[in-house]
Short mmCIF file of C-alpha atoms in Angstrom, two decimals:
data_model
loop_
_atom_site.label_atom_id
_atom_site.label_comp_id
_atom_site.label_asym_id
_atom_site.label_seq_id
_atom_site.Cartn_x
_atom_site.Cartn_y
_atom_site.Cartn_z
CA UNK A 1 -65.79 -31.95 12.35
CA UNK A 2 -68.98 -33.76 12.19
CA UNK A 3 -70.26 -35.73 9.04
CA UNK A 4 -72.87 -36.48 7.24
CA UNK A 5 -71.39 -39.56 6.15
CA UNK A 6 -72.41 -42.31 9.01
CA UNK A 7 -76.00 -41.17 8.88
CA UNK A 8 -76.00 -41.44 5.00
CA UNK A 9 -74.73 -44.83 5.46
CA UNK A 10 -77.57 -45.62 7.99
CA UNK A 11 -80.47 -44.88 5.97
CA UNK A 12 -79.26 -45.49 2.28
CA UNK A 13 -79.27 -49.51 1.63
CA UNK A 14 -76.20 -50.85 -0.76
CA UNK A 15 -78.60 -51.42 -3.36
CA UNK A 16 -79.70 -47.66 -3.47
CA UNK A 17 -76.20 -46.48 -4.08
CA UNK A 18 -74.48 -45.90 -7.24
CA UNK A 19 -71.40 -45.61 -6.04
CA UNK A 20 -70.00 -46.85 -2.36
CA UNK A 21 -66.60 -46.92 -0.70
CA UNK A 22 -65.24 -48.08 2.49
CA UNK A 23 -61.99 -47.05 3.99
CA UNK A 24 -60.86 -46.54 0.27
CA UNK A 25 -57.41 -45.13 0.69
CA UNK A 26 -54.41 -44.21 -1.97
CA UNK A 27 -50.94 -43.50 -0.39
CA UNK A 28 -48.16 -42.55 -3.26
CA UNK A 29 -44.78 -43.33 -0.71
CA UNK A 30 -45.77 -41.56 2.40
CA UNK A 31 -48.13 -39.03 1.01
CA UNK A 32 -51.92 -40.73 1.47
CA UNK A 33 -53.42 -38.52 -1.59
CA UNK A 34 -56.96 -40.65 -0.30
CA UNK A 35 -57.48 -41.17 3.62
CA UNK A 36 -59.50 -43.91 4.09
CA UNK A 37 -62.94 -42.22 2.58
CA UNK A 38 -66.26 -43.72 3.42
CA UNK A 39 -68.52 -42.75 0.05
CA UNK A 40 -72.00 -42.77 -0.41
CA UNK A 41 -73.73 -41.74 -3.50
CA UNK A 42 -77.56 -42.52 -3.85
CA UNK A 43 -79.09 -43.75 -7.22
CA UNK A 44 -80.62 -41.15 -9.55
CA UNK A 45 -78.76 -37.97 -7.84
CA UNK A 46 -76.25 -35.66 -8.98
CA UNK A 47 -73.35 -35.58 -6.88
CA UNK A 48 -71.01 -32.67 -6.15
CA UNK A 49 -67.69 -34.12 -5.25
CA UNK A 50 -66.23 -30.86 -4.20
CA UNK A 51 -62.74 -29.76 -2.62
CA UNK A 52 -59.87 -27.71 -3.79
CA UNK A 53 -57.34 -29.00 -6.17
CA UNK A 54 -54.89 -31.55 -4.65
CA UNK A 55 -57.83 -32.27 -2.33
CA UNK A 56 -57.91 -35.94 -3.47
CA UNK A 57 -60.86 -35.46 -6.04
CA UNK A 58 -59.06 -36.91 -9.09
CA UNK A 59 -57.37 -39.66 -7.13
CA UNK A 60 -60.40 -40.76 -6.14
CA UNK A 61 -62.55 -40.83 -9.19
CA UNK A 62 -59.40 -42.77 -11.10
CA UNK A 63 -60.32 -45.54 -8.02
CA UNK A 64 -63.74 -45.50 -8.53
CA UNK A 65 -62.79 -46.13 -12.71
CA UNK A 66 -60.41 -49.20 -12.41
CA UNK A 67 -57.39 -46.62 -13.21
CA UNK A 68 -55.57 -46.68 -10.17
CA UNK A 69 -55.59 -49.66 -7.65
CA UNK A 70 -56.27 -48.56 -4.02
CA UNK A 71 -53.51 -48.75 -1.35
CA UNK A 72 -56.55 -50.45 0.91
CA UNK A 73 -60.24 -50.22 1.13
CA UNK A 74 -63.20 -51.27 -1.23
CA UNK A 75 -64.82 -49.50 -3.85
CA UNK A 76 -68.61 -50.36 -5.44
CA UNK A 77 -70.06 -48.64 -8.85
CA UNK A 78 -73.56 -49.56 -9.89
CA UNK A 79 -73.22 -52.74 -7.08
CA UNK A 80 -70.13 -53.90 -8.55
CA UNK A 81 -66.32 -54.11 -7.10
CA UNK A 82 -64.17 -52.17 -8.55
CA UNK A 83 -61.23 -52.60 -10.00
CA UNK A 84 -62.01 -56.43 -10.25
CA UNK A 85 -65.38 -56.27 -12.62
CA UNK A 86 -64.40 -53.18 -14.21
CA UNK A 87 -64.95 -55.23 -17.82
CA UNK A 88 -68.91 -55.21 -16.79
CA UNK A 89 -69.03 -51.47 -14.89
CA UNK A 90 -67.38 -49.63 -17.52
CA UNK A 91 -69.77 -49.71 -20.56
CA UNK A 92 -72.62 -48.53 -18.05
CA UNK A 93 -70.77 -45.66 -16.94
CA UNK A 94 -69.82 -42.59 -18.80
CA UNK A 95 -66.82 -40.41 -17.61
CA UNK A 96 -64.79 -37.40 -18.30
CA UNK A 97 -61.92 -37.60 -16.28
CA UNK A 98 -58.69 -35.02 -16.18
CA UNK A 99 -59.34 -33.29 -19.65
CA UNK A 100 -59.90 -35.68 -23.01
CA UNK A 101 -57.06 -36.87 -25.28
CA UNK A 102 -58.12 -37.62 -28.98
CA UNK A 103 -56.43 -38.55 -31.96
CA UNK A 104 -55.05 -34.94 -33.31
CA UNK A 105 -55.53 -35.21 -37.04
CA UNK A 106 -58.90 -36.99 -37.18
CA UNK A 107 -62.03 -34.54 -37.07
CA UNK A 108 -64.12 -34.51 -34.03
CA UNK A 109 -66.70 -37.14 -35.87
CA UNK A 110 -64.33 -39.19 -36.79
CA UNK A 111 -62.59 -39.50 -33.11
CA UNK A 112 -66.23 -40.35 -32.11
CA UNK A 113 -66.69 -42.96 -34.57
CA UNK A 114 -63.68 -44.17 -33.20
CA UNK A 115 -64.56 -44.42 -30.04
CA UNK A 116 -67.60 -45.90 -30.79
CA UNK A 117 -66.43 -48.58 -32.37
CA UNK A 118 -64.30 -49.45 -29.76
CA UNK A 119 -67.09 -50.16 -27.68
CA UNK A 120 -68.17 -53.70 -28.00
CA UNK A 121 -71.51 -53.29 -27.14
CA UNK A 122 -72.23 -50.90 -30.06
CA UNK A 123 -74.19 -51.24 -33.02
CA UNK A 124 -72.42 -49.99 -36.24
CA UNK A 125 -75.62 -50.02 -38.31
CA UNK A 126 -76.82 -46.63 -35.99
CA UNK A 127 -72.80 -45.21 -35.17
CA UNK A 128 -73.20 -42.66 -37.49
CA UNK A 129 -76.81 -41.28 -35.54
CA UNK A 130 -75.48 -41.53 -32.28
CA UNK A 131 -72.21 -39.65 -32.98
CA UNK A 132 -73.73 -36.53 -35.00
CA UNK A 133 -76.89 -36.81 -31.85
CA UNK A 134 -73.93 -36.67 -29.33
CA UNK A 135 -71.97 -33.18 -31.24
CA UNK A 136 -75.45 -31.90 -31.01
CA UNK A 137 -76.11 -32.35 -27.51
CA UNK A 138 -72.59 -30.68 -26.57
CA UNK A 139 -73.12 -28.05 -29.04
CA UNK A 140 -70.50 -29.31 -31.73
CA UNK A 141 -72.32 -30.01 -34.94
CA UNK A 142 -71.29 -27.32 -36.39
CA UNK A 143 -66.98 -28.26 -35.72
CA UNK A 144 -68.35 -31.96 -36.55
CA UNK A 145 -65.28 -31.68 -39.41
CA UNK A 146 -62.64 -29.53 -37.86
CA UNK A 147 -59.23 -31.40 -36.81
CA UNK A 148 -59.34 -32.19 -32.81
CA UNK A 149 -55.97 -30.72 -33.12
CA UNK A 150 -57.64 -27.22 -33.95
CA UNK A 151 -59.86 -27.53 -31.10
CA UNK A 152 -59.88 -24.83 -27.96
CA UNK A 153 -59.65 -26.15 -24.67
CA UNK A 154 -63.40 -25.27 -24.22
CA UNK A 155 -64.28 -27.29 -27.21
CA UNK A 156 -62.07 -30.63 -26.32
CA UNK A 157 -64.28 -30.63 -23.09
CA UNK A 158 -67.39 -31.01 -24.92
CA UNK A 159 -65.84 -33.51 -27.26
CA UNK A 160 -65.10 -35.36 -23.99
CA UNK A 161 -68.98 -34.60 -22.81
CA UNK A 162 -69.70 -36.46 -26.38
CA UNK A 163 -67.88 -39.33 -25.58
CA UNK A 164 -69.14 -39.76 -22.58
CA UNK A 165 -73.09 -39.60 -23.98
CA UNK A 166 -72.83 -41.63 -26.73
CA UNK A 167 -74.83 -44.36 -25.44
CA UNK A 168 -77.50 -44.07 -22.53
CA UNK A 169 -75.53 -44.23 -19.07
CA UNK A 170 -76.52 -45.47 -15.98
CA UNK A 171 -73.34 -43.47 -14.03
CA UNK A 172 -71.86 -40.37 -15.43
CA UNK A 173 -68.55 -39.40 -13.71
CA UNK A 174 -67.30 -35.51 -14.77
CA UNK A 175 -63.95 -34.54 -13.01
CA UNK A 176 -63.99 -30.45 -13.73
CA UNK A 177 -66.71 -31.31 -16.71
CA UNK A 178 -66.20 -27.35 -16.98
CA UNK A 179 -62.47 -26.65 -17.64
CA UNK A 180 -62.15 -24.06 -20.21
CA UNK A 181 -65.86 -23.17 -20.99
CA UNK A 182 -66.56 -19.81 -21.09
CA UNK A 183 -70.22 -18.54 -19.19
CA UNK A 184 -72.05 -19.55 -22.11
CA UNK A 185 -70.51 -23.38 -22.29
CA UNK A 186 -70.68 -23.44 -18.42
CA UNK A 187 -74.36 -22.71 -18.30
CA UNK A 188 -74.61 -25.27 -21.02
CA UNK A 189 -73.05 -28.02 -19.15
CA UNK A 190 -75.26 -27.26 -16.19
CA UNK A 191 -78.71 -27.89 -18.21
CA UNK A 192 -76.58 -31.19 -19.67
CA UNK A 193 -76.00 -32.33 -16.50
CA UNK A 194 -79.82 -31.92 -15.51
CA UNK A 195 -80.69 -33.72 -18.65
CA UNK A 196 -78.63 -36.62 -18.17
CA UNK A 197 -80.46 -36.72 -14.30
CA UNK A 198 -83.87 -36.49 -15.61
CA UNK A 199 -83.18 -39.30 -17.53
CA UNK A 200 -82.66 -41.47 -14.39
CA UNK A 201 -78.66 -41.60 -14.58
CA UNK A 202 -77.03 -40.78 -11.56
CA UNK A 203 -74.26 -37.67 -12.19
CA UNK A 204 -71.22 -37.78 -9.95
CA UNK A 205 -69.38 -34.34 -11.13
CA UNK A 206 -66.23 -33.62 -9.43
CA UNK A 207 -65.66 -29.67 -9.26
CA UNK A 208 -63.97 -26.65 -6.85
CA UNK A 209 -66.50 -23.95 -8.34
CA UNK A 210 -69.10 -24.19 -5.85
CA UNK A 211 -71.65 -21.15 -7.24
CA UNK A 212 -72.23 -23.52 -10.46
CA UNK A 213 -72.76 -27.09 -8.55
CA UNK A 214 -75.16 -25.62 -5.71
CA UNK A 215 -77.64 -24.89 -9.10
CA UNK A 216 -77.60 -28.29 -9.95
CA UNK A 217 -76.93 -30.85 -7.52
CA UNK A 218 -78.86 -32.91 -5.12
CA UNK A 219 -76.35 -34.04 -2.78
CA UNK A 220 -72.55 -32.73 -1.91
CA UNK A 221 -69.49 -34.27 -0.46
CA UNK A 222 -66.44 -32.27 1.08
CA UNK A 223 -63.06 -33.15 0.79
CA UNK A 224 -59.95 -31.79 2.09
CA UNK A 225 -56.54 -32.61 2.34
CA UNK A 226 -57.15 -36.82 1.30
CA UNK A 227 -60.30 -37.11 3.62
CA UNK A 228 -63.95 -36.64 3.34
CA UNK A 229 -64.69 -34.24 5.79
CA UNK A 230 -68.91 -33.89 4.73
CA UNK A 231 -71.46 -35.64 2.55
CA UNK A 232 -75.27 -35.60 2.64
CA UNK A 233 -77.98 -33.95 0.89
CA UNK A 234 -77.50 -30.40 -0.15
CA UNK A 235 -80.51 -29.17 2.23
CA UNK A 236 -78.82 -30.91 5.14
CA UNK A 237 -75.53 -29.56 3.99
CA UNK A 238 -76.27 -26.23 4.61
CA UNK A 239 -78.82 -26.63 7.17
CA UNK A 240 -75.46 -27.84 9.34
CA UNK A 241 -74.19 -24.31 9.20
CA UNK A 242 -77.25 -22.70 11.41
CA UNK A 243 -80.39 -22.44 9.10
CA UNK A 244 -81.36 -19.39 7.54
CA UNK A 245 -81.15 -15.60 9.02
CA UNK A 246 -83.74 -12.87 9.03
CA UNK A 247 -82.30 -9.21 8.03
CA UNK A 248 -84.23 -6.52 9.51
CA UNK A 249 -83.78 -3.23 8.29
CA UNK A 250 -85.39 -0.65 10.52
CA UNK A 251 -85.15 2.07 12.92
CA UNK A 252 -87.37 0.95 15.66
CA UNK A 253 -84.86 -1.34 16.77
CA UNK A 254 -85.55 -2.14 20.38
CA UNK A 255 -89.07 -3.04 19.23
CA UNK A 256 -87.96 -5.24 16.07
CA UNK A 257 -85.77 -6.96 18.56
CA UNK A 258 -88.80 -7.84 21.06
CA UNK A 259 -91.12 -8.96 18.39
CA UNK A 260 -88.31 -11.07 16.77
CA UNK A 261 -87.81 -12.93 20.53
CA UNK A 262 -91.02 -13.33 20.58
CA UNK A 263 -91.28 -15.80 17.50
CA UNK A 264 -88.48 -17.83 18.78
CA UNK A 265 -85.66 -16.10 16.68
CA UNK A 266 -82.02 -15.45 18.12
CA UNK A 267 -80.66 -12.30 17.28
CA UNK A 268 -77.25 -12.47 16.06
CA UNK A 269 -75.14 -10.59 18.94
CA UNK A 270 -73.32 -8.45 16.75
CA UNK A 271 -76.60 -6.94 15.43
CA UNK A 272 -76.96 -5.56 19.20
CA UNK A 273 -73.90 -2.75 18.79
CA UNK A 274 -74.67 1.03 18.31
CA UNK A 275 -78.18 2.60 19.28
CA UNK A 276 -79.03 4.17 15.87
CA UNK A 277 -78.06 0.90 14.39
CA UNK A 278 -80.81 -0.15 11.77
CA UNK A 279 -79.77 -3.87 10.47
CA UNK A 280 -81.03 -6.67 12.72
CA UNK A 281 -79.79 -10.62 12.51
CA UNK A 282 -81.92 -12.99 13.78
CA UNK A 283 -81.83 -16.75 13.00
CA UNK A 284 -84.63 -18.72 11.68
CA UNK A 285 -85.14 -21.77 14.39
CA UNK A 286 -86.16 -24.37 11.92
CA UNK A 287 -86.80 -23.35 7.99
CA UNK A 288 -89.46 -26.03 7.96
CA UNK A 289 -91.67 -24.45 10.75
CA UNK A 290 -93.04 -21.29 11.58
CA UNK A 291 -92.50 -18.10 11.91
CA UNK A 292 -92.28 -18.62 7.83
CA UNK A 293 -91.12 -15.01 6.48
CA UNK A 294 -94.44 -13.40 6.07
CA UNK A 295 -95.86 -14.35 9.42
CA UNK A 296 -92.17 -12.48 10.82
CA UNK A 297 -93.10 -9.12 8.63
CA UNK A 298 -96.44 -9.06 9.32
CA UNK A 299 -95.75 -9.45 13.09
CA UNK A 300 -93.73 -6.40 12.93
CA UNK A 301 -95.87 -4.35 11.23
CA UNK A 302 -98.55 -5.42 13.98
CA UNK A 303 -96.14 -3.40 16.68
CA UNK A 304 -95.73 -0.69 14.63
CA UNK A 305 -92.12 -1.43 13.11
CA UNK A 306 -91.62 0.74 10.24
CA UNK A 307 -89.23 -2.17 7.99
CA UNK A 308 -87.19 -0.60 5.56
CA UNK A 309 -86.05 -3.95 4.03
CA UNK A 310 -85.92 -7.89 4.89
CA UNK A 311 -84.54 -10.51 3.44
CA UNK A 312 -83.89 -14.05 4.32
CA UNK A 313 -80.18 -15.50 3.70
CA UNK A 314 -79.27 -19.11 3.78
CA UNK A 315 -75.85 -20.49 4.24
CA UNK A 316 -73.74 -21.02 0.98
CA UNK A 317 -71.68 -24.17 0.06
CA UNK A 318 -68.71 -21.66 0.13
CA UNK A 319 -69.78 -20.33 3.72
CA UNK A 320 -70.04 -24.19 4.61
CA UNK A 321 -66.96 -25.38 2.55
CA UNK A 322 -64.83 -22.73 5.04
CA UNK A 323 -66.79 -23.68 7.91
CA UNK A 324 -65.95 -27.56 7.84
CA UNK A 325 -62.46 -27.38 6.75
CA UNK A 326 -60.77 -23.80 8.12
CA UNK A 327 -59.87 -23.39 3.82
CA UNK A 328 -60.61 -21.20 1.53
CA UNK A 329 -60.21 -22.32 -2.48
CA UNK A 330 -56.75 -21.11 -2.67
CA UNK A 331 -55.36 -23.74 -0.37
CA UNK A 332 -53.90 -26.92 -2.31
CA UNK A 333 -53.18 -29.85 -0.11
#
């Protein structure tokens, strides 16, 4: 399957990525969980890191962290090597990584202040501000006192969000940053995730629900099975599955065809079935260019072509996902 990966590589410099891997690979006995992936994530995007579970998602993100050692290959975070200057990458990078463990019997705050003041770099004289500004963010003031031990699963992810936002971040990594949220709390994590980016961080959020990522991210990369099978920007991404499709729905069908040939579409074949057939698929040549979606209605209406309905459909991340790798979501490698 082609990849995005070699022209991201071409036209993104080392110092314009965040985070960069070559051949990184992770092989537990025989089984190679990571294949040799070739990563390229630019500075200031957000990052869907997508694939089903057992794809190789988590394995790779605990390489990227200093929490597993690769089997071969290099790894780079904010221009750094990775595991061996982890003591100077870490404090600039934020993560929540395979769900958060706290201390049970300590209230949310308190497991905050805790991890606060494990951080070095912090400044005790504002801990207490930054902590009750981080439950606010994540929507936990109000369980600022409740045991961690009482938490929900939904709630224990935020705490982890928190964590991860207590001090500004140039790199936030988020491995399934929406594990046990409800709609509400998922929606809520989106808009986090687009505050942390228009702050300038660069958000590198590891997921397998692809509806919720496509809202927020700027660039996507595919894995399947240990390997990295796409990566590029999002607009490219789908633009590899064919562009977008015109639906025509009319009864002058012979004519809609003509006039849709005529702009440079390409009717889909199976839209040329059954005589009294009224839906019509025709694909755009190039989003970017005309015919643009008025100029294609008013051009039928010009030759008479009563349209009952049009629409134009672009290719999904799911559509795409199935495409490049033959898998649905179900499949675990």
């Amino acid at each position: 399957m082609p990849s995005l990966s070699a022209e991201q590589h071409t036209h993104t410099s080392s110092a314009d990525l965040a985070i960069q891997t070559h051949g990184l690979t992770k092989r537990f006995h025989k089984h190679a969980a990571v294949a040799g992936i070739d990563l390229a994530v630019p500075r200031g995007s957000v990052f869907g890191f997508l694939g089903p579970n057992g794809a190789g998602k988590t394995t790779t993100i605990r390489m990227l962290l200093g929490l597993v050692r690769p089997t071969s290959g290099e790894a780079y975070v904010l221009g750094s090597p990775m595991p061996r200057t982890f003591a100077t990458v870490l404090p600039r990078v934020g993560a929540l990584v395979e769900g958060p463990a706290f201390w049970p019997y300590l209230s949310g705050e308190q497991n905050l202040q805790r991890m606060d003041a494990a951080d070095p770099r912090s400044d005790a004289r504002s801990r207490n501000k930054r902590v009750a500004s981080a439950l606010e963010r994540v929507g936990l003031s109000h369980a600022a006192g409740k045991k961690a031990h009482a938490y929900s699963l939904g709630m224990k992810q935020r705490l982890g969000l928190a964590n991860a936002l207590l001090t500004p971040r140039e790199l936030l990594v988020l491995d399934e940053p929406t594990n046990g949220l409800d709609p509400q709390g998922t929606r809520e994590v989106r808009a986090l995730v687009q505050s942390v980016a228009d702050e300038g961080a660069t958000v590198f959020v590891s997921s397998h629900l692809l509806a919720e990522v496509e809202q927020v991210c700027t660039h996507v990369g595919i894995m399947s099975a240990g390997s990295l099978v796409s990566q590029g920007t999002l607009d490219d991404f789908r633009s590899g599955g064919g562009g977008a499709r015109a639906r025509v729905d009319t009864p002058d069908v012979a004519v809609a065809k003509r006039v849709l040939a005529g702009l440079g579409l390409i009717v889909a074949p199976s839209s040329a079935g059954a005589a009294d057939a009224t839906a019509i698929v025709a694909t755009l040549p190039d989003e970017a260019a005309d015919p643009r979606p008025d100029v294609i209605v008013a051009a039928l209406v010009q030759e008479g072509v009563r349209v009952n309905g049009f629409a134009v459909e672009r290719t999904s991340l799911e559509q795409r996902f199935v495409e490049l790798t033959g898998e649905g979501f179900d499949v675990v490698a």
